Amino acid sequence: MDCTKAREMIQDHIDGRLPPDSARAVREHLGACRACAAEEEELRRVGDMLRLWSAVQVGERELALSPLWTRVRAGIEERKEPGLARLLRRWFWVPVAAIVAVVALLFYPSDGARVPFHPKSFDVTVESLESDTATVALVDKGKGLPRVIWIIENGKT
Amino acid sequence: MSEKEKAHPPDEDLVRGSLAGDEGAFRDLMERYKRRAYGVARGIVGDPDEAQDVVQDAFVKAYYRLKDFRFGSNFYTWFYRLLVNQAIDRWRKTSRSQTIPFDEAWVSGDTSDPEAMVYPKTPEELAENRQLSEGLTRAIAALPEYHRTVILLREVEGLAYEEIARVLDCSVGTVMSRLHYARAKLKGALKGFREG
């Protein structure tokens, strides 16, 4: 067996996927070829290091994994709820938030200097009339500050 | 049932118990696989907290999908499929935009003589060698997710190619090529390390 063929088969050899005859041929080659033997050793080392690395990661998390059942059980219970109940529980804040928002808008303290404009009748005067086609301003003088309620400019409102 | 089977019932018995409403049976299944599941999830998603969430979600999902389990097949292959999909989804959502470059200084291996290196033999030795441990973490994270998954399932979990193909819903040939690529990359990374 030459090196090219041996290298093609090293992975299968490591993973125990070669038939006995091929495995024996690869072993014989590795026994006689230092370069290919080193290649196989390095590839095997990848597996060794990954197993150690994974064991370290799991070991470092051991304490946190101990109460995992509590969390899994909670997840199971949550999904046991009927769909409607789960939806209501998950989204109940939407109507509540909407109600709170509407109430807040209704009772929002208004600026004393700017009374909300809810006229029942208009006391309108023509304030400005510059020309037949230019600007017309209708102004509600009311009790407070005068308010422009309509502007006609060049025939367009 | 033998004493041994009572003490350590087969997975299928625990699945049957779970389906019959025995919560303890499902808990036993979870206890049996949670560490291994975490090891796989940790390798795929990278972050320890994310990995734990993935494991938790995968077990919750498994509980509700147990009725789909086909008796006669391996529970862990079935469960790993849920777990791996969950982990890859999580990884894509949280890390998709992050590309971790494979450190070429590790893969060159030009200045290192492999025979001069002493590699750790136990998890404790690896934990003490922070440079190597962190280097491995980075090297694993730098692999494409499916290559990372394949090599973890093969080398850490010891799954056969055919089992990995079932977990990932791909061909055995795809498993072989991904494994070949991942091993070559990690081999290159390891060559960059020397003793100490």
Coordinates of C-alpha atoms in Angstrom, one line a residue, chain A residues 7 11-12 14-17 34 39 42-58 60-62 64-69 71-73 75-81, chain B residues 23 26-27 30 34-35 38-39 42-43 48-49 52-53 55-56 60 63-64 114-115 119-123 126 133 136-137 140 151 154-156 161-162 176 179-180 183 186-187 190-191:
Chain A
R7 CA -4.1 8.4 3.9
Q11 CA -10.2 8.1 8.7
D12 CA -12.1 4.9 8.1
I14 CA -9.7 5.4 13.0
D15 CA -13.5 5.0 13.0
G16 CA -13.3 1.2 12.6
R17 CA -15.1 1.1 9.3
R34 CA 6.5 7.2 10.1
E39 CA -0.8 11.6 10.5
E42 CA -2.6 13.5 15.1
L43 CA -6.0 12.7 13.8
R44 CA -6.7 10.4 16.8
R45 CA -5.5 13.1 19.1
V46 CA -8.2 15.4 17.8
G47 CA -10.8 12.9 19.2
D48 CA -8.9 12.6 22.5
M49 CA -8.7 16.4 22.9
L50 CA -12.4 16.9 22.0
R51 CA -13.5 14.3 24.6
L52 CA -11.4 15.9 27.2
W53 CA -12.6 19.4 26.2
S54 CA -16.2 18.3 26.4
A55 CA -15.6 16.6 29.8
V56 CA -14.1 19.9 31.1
Q57 CA -17.1 21.9 29.8
V58 CA -19.6 19.5 31.4
E60 CA -17.7 23.2 34.9
R61 CA -21.5 23.2 34.5
E62 CA -22.2 20.2 36.7
A64 CA -26.0 24.3 37.2
L65 CA -27.1 21.1 35.5
S66 CA -28.2 19.5 38.8
P67 CA -31.6 21.4 39.1
L68 CA -32.3 21.0 35.4
W69 CA -35.3 18.8 36.1
R71 CA -36.7 23.9 34.8
V72 CA -37.7 21.2 32.4
R73 CA -40.7 20.3 34.5
G75 CA -41.5 24.1 30.8
I76 CA -43.6 20.9 30.5
E77 CA -46.2 22.4 32.9
E78 CA -46.3 25.6 31.0
R79 CA -47.1 23.8 27.8
K80 CA -49.7 21.7 29.5
E81 CA -52.0 24.7 29.9
Chain B
E23 CA -43.1 11.6 35.1
F26 CA -39.0 10.9 31.9
R27 CA -37.0 12.4 34.6
M30 CA -33.3 13.3 31.3
K34 CA -28.5 15.7 30.3
R35 CA -24.7 15.8 30.6
Y38 CA -25.1 19.6 27.4
G39 CA -21.7 18.6 25.9
R42 CA -22.1 23.5 24.4
G43 CA -20.0 22.5 21.4
P48 CA -22.7 27.8 28.4
D49 CA -26.0 29.6 29.3
Q52 CA -28.2 24.9 29.0
D53 CA -31.3 26.6 27.6
V55 CA -30.9 21.3 26.5
Q56 CA -33.8 22.4 28.6
V60 CA -39.4 19.8 27.0
Y63 CA -41.6 15.2 26.3
Y64 CA -44.3 16.3 24.0
P114 CA 4.6 17.1 17.3
E115 CA 6.8 14.7 19.1
Y119 CA -0.9 16.7 25.5
P120 CA -3.2 16.4 28.5
K121 CA -4.5 13.0 29.4
T122 CA -7.3 13.9 31.8
P123 CA -9.9 16.6 31.9
L126 CA -6.7 20.1 30.2
S133 CA -8.4 24.6 26.5
L136 CA -9.7 24.3 21.5
T137 CA -12.9 26.3 22.3
I140 CA -14.3 24.4 17.6
I151 CA -17.2 15.8 14.8
R154 CA -18.6 11.2 16.3
E155 CA -15.7 11.9 18.6
V156 CA -17.5 12.9 21.8
Y161 CA -21.8 7.5 10.7
E162 CA -25.2 6.1 9.9
M176 CA -17.7 11.4 6.0
L179 CA -15.8 14.7 9.4
H180 CA -12.7 14.7 7.2
R183 CA -10.6 16.6 11.7
L186 CA -8.7 20.7 14.3
K187 CA -5.5 18.6 13.7
L190 CA -3.5 21.2 17.7
K191 CA -0.2 21.2 15.9

